[in-house]
XYZ file of C-alpha atoms in Angstrom:
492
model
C 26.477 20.392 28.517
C 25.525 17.704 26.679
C 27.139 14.328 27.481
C 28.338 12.513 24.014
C 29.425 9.261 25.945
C 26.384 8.758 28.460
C 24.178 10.011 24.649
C 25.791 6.595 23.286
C 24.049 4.835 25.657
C 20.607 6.679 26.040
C 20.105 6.510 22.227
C 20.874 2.831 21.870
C 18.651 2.071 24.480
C 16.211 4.292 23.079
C 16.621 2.637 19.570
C 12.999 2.145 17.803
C 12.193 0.956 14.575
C 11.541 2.611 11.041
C 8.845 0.168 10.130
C 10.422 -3.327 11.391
C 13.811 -2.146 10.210
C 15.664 -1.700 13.591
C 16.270 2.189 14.226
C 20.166 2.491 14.602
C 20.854 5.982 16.768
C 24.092 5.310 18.211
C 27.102 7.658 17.521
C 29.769 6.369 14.641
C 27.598 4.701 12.687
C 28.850 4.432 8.888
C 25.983 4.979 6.037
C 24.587 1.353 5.544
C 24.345 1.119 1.986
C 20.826 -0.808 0.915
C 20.634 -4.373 -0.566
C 20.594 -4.409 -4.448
C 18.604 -6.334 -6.706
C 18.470 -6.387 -10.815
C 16.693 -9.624 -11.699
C 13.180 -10.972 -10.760
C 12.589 -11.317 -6.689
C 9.971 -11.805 -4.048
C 9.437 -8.798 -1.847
C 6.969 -9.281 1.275
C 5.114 -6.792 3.620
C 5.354 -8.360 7.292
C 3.573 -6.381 10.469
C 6.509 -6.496 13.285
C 4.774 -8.112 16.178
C 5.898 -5.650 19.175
C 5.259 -2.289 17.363
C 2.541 -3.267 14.782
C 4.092 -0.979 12.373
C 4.446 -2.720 8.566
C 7.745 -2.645 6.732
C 9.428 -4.563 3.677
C 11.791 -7.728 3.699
C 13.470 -8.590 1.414
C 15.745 -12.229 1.874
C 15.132 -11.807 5.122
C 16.687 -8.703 5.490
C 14.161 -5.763 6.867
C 15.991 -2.906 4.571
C 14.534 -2.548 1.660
C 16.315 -3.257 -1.483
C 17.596 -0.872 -4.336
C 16.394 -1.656 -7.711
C 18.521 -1.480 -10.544
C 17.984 -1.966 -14.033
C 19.039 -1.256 -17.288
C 16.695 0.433 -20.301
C 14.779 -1.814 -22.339
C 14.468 -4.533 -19.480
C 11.605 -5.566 -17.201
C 11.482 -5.255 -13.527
C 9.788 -8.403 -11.969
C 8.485 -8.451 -8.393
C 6.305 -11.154 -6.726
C 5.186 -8.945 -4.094
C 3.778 -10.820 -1.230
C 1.123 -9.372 1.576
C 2.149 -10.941 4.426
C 1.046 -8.193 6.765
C -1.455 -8.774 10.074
C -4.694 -8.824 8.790
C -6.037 -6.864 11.960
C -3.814 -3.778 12.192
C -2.709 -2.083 15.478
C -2.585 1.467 13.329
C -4.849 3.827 12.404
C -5.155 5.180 8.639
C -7.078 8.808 7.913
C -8.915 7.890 11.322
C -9.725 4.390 11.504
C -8.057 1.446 11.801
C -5.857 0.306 8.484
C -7.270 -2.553 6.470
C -3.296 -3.788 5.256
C -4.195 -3.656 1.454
C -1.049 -3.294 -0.125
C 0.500 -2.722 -3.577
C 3.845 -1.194 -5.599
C 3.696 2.023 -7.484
C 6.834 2.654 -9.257
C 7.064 6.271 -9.106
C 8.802 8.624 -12.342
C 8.870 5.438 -14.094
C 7.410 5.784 -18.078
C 5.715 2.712 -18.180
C 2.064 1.342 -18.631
C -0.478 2.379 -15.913
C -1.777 -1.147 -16.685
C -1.701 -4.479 -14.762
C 0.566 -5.836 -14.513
C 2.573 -3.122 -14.447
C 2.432 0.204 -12.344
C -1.237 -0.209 -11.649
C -2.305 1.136 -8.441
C -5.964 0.882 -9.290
C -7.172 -2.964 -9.816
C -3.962 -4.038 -8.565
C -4.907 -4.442 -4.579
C -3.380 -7.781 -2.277
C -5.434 -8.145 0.918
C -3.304 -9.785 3.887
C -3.006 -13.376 2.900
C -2.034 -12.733 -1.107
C 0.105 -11.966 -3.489
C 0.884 -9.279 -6.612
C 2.783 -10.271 -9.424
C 4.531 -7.005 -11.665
C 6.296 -7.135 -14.943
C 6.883 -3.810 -15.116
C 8.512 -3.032 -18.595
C 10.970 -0.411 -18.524
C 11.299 1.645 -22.395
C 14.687 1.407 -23.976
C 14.231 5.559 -24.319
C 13.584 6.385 -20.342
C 15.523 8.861 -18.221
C 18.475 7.100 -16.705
C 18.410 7.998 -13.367
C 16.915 7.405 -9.686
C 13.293 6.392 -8.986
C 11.492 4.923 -6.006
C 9.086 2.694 -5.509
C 6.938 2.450 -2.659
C 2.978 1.463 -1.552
C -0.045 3.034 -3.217
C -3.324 1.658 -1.800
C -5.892 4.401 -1.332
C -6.488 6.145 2.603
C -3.338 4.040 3.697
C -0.776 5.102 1.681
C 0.276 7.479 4.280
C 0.586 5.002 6.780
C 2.749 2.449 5.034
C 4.802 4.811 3.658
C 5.187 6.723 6.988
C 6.270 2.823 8.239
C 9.100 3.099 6.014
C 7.688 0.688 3.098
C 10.210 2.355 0.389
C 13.089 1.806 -1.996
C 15.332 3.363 -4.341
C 14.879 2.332 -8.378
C 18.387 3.001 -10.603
C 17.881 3.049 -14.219
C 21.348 2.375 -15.557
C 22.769 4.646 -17.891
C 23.496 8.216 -16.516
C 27.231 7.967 -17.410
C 26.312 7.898 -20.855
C 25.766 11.362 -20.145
C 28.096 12.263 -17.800
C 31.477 9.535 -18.298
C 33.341 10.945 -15.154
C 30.767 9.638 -12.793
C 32.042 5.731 -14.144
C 35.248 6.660 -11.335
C 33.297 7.876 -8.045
C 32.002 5.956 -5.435
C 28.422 5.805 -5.655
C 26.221 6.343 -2.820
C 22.354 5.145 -2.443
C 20.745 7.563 0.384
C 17.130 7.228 1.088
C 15.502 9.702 3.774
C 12.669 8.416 5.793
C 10.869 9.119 8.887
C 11.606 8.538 12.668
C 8.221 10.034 14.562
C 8.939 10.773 17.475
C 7.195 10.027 20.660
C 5.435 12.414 23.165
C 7.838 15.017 25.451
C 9.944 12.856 27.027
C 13.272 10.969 26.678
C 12.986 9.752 23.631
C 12.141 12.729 21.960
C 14.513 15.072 23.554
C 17.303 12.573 22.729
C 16.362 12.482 19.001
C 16.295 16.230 18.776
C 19.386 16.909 20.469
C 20.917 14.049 18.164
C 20.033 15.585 14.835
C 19.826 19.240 16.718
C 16.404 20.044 15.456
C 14.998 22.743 17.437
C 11.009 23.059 19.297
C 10.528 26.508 18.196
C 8.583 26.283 15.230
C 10.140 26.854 12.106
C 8.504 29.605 9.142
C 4.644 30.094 9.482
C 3.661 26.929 11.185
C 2.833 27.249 14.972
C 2.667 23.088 15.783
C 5.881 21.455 17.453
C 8.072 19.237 15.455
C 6.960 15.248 15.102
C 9.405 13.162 13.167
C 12.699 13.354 12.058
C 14.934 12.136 9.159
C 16.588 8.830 8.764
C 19.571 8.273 6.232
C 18.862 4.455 5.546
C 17.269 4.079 8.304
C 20.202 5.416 10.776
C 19.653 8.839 13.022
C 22.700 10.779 11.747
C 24.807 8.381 10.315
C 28.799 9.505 9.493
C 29.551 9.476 5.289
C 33.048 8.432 4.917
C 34.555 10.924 1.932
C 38.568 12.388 1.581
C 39.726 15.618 1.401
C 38.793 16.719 -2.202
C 37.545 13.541 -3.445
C 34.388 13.549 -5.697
C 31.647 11.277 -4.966
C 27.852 10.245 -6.895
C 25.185 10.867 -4.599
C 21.803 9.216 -5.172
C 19.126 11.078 -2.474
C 15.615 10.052 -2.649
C 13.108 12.159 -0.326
C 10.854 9.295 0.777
C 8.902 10.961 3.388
C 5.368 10.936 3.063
C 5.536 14.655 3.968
C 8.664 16.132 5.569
C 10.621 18.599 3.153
C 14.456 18.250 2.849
C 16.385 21.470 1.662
C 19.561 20.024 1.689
C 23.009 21.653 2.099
C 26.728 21.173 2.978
C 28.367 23.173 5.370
C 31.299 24.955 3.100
C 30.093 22.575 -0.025
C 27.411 22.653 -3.102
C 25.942 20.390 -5.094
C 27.459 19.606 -8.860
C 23.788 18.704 -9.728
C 23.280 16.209 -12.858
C 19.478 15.250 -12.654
C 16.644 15.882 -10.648
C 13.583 13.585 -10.257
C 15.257 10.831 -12.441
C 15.634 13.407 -15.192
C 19.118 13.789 -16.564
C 19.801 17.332 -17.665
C 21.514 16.619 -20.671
C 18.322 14.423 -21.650
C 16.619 17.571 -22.927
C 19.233 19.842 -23.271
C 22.852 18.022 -24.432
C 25.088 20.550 -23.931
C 23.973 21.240 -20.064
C 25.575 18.212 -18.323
C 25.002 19.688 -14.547
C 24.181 22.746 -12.730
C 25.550 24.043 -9.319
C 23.584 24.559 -6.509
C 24.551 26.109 -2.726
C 21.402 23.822 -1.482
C 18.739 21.754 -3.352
C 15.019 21.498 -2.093
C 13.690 18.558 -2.931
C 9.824 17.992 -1.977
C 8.059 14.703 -0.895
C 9.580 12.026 -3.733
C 11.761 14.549 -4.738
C 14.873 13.266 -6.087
C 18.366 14.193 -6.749
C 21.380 13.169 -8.079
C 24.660 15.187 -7.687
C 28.659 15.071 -7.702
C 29.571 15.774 -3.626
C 33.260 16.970 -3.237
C 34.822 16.152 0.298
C 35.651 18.647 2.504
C 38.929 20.272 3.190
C 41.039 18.211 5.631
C 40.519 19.077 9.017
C 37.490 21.178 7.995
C 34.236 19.540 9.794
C 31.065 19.345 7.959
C 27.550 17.976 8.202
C 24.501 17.138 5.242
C 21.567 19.155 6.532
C 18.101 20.155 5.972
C 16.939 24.028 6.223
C 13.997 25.164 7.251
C 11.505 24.788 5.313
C 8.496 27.438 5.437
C 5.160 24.957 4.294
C 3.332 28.121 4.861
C 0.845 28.987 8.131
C -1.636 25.846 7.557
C 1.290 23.647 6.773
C 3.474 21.656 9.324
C 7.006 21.926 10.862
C 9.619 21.160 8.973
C 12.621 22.750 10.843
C 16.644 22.568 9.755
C 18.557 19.573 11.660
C 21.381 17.430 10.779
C 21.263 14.434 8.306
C 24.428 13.125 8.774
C 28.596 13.810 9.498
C 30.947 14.044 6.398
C 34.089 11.956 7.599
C 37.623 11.656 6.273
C 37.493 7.825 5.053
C 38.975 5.193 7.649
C 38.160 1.934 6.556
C 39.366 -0.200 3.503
C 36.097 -1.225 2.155
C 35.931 -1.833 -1.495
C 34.191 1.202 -2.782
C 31.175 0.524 -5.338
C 30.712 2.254 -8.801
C 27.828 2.856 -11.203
C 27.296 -0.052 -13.167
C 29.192 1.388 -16.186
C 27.214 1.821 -19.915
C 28.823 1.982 -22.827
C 26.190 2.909 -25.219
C 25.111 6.217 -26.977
C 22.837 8.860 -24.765
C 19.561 9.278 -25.875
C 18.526 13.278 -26.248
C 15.268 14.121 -26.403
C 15.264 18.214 -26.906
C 11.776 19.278 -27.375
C 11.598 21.763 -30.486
C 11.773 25.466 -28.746
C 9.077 25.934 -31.613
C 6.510 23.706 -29.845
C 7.605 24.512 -26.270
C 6.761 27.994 -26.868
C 3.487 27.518 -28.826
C 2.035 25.282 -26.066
C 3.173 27.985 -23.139
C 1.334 30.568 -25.109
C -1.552 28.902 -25.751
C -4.499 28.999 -23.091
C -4.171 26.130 -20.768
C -5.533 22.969 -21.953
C -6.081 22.048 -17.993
C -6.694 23.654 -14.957
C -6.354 21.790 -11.578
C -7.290 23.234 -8.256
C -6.176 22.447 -4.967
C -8.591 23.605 -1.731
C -9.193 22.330 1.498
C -11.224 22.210 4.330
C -12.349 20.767 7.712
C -13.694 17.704 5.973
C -10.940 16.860 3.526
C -8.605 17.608 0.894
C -10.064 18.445 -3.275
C -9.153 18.937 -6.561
C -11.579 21.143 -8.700
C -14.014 20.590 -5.433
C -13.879 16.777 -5.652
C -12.678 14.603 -3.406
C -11.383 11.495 -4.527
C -12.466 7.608 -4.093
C -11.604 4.829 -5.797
C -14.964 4.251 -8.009
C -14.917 7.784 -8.595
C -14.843 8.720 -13.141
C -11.459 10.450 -14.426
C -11.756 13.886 -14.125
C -10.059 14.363 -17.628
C -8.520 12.522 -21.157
C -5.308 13.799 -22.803
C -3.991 12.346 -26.022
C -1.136 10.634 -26.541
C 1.282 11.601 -28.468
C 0.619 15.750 -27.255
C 2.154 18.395 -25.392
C -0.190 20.124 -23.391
C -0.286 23.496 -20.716
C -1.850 22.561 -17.609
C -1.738 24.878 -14.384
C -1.599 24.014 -11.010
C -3.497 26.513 -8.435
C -3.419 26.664 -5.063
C -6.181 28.185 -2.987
C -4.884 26.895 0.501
C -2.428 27.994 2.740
C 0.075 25.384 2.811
C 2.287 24.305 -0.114
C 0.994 20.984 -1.921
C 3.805 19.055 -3.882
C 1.975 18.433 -7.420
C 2.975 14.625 -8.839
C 1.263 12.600 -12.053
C 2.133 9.275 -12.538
C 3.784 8.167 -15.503
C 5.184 11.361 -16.934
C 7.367 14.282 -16.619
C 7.156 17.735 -17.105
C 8.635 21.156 -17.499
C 8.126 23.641 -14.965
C 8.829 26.800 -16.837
C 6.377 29.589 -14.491
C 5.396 30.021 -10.906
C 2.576 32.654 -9.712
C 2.369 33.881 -13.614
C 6.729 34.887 -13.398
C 8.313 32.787 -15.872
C 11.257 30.931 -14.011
C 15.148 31.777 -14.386
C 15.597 28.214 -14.511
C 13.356 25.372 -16.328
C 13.446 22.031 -14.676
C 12.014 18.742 -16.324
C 10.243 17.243 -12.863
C 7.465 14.476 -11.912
C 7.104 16.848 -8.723
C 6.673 20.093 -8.296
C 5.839 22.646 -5.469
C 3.051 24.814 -5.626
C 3.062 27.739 -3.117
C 0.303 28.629 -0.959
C -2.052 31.071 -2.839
C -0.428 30.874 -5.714
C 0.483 28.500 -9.116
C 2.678 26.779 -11.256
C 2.621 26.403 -15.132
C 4.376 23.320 -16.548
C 4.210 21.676 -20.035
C 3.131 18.141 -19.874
C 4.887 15.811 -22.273
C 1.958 12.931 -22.962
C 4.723 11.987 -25.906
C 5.090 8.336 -25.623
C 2.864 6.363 -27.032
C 3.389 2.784 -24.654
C 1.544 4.909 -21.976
C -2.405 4.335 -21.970
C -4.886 3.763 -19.588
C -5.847 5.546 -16.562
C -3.742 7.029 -14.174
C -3.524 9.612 -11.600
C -2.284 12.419 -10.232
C -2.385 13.748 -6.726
C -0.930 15.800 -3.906
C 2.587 14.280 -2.729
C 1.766 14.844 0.910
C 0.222 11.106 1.040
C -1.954 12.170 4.306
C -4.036 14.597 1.801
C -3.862 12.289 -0.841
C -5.083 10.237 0.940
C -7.973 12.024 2.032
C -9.183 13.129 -1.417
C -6.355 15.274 -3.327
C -5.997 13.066 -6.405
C -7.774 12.145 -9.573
C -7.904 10.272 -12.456
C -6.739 10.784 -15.601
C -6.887 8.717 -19.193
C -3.903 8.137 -21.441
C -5.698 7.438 -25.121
């Protein structure tokens, strides 16, 4: 039998970090709820000195902050490279140079400097990044992230925990009840844990994640979830009481499918993406459990469990298919009955009219039965990770130009045997087939799962005309991203 006292004092002993943010493991812990920021501030990336792992602070605080702003505003960030400018870590096998920038991902803004640029916009250790990131009076209300983009160390410094939430105000123009509920912020990130030993087996038992491996994959577990940076930390939520929950999937890889023992999910947007956007008269959707993918996000009313009833937020397993890695079920954190007298916090409440955006079923259905205007394939191999058998680098020419101002088919194939989470920046799009079956349910996404041998059709909406440049789009799991599963593509 497990002992929950002497586990008190293993696991705080044990405590690591999630980049430089201190790892909190003990039992009891509430959900910390982020730092939030809506006007123009200084972010910095620091290297902790005992770990050499990279991280965010933030006013001297090492948890990153939430971003919230309202349509038709700008977000301004003096970001500030402050990292070591000889790394202890290694990134796609070799040591990581600390380049550093800010993508702001779902976001429909310019793909040029200074705004969500991840191409020219690079600080070395020593400088500095300046954003004025514009944010259309029209876009999704809803929850983004932001978090580093520089190319073959992306997975690194997002693995390090350098992530935060983004709220675009607005949502309860869509949906007034949420203006009532006690909003939550809940960002999942990565613990890794260590080789067998203490450590590890502590972590496990603590979020009960098992060793057997979990679907096709053969390889033993190597990380588990954080909920703001705590190791199953307790939500406080009464009997019956309805609450707004804001998750973000930050991992660079892991897969949350993500349930309540007993509860669902009164779903109102996913990826940012407001149902009612598209379609007024759907205002939310009920769901048992919600998978949400590498940057997936959702956003969802949560009712408390019955009194006396004990439940836990979980992950399922997850099957990434027989090349793909672990991702077994374990426990995110403990619904509680509410103890404390904390002021609760609400969504910053907005008044004005919702913006609908329904695209004519006229067009939708001409553009799904038209031939695809794009194809993009995914492959693999010893050597790296492709798209239509290139591998990306940073000089290398956009594989493609779309017009703005278009809808357009594109499909997604996948000839590997693991699944690849498909993401473009600056857009969404409708997922409306998978493996040639059209889907019972369409979802407006920014990304989108496609299954090992298999495909996904989706309508691209290349609609607004502030978005030109060049862009990309890329495989969500950063570590093949970052080995060559992204491209470029041109907004004219």
């Amino acid at each position: 039998m497990f002992d929950s006292q002497r586990a008190v004092f293993v696991l705080v002993a044990l405590g690591g970090l999630v980049g430089g943010a201190r790892l909190l493991v003990a039992q009891n812990v509430t959900l910390p709820e982020p730092p939030q920021v809506s006007e123009a501030f200084t972010l910095r990336a620091v290297t902790d000195s005992a770990s050499g792992k990279s991280h965010f602070r933030y006013n001297d605080n090492d948890v990153p902050p939430t971003i919230r702003v309202r349509p038709g505003k700008d977000i301004r960030v003096e970001y500030v490279n402050d990292l070591s400018p000889v790394s202890k870590e290694k990134c796609v096998m070799m040591p990581c140079s600390n380049r550093s920038n800010l993508h702001f991902h779902g976001l429909h803004v310019s793909p040029e400097r200074p705004q969500d640029d991840v191409l020219t916009m690079s600080a070395a250790p020593g400088e500095t990044l300046r954003y004025t990131v514009s944010v259309p009076r029209n876009q999704p209300p809803g929850l983004y992230w932001y978090h580093t983009h520089p190319h073959m160390e992306s997975y690194r410094q997002d693995l390090d925990g350098m992530s935060g939430a983004i709220v675009v105000e607005g949502i309860d123009r869509y949906v007034p009840e949420l203006r009532h509920m006690e909003e939550r912020i809940i960002v999942l990130r990565d613990a890794e844990l260590d080789e067998p030993g203490t450590q590890r087996s502590a972590l496990m038992r603590k979020v009960s994640l098992q060793e057997q491996g979990c679907g096709s994959s053969t390889e033993q577990p190597e990380r588990v979830f954080t909920v703001n940076s705590v190791v199953r930390p307790e939500i406080e939520i009464s009997p019956g009481e309805h609450q707004f929950w804001r998750i973000v999937n930050a991992s660079p890889d892991l897969y949350a499918d993500i349930e309540i023992d007993g509860g669902s999910f009164d779903v109102v947007a996913l990826d940012g993406m407001p149902f009612a956007f598209h379609e007024p008269n759907i205002r939310s959707r009920r769901f048992s459990h919600v998978l949400l993918a590498p940057a997936g996000r959702m956003e969802a009313i949560v009712t408390g469990p019955l009194a006396g009833e004990r439940a836990t937020l979980h992950t399922r397993c997850f099957d990434t298919g027989s090349d793909g890695d672990p991702n077994g079920a374990m426990v995110l954190a403990d619904l509680v009955t509410k103890r404390s007298l904390r002021a609760s916090r609400t969504i910053v409440e907005d008044t004005g009219a919702p913006v609908y955006q329904p695209v004519p079923l006229a067009i939708q259905h001409s553009v799904e039965q038209s031939e695809p205007q794009f194809t993009a394939v995914f492959t693999e191999d010893k050597n790296g990770f492709y798209i239509n058998g290139q591998k990306f680098t940073m000089d290398s020419p956009p594989m493609l130009t779309v017009q703005t101002g278009s809808y357009e088919r594109w499909l997604i194939t996948n000839q590997t045997n693991e699944v690849h989470p498909f993401h473009i920046h600056q857009v969404h799009f409708l997922v409306y087939a998978s493996n040639g079956h059209r889907l019972q349910q369409e979802e407006w996404l920014d990304t989108v799962n496609v299954p090992p041998k298999g495909s996904v059709d989706i309508v691209m909406d290349f609609t607004d005309p502030i978005i030109r440049g060049t862009s990309l789009f890329h495989c969500h799991l950063l570590n093949h991203e970052d080995k060559g599963m992204m491209a470029k593509v041109v907004f004219r």
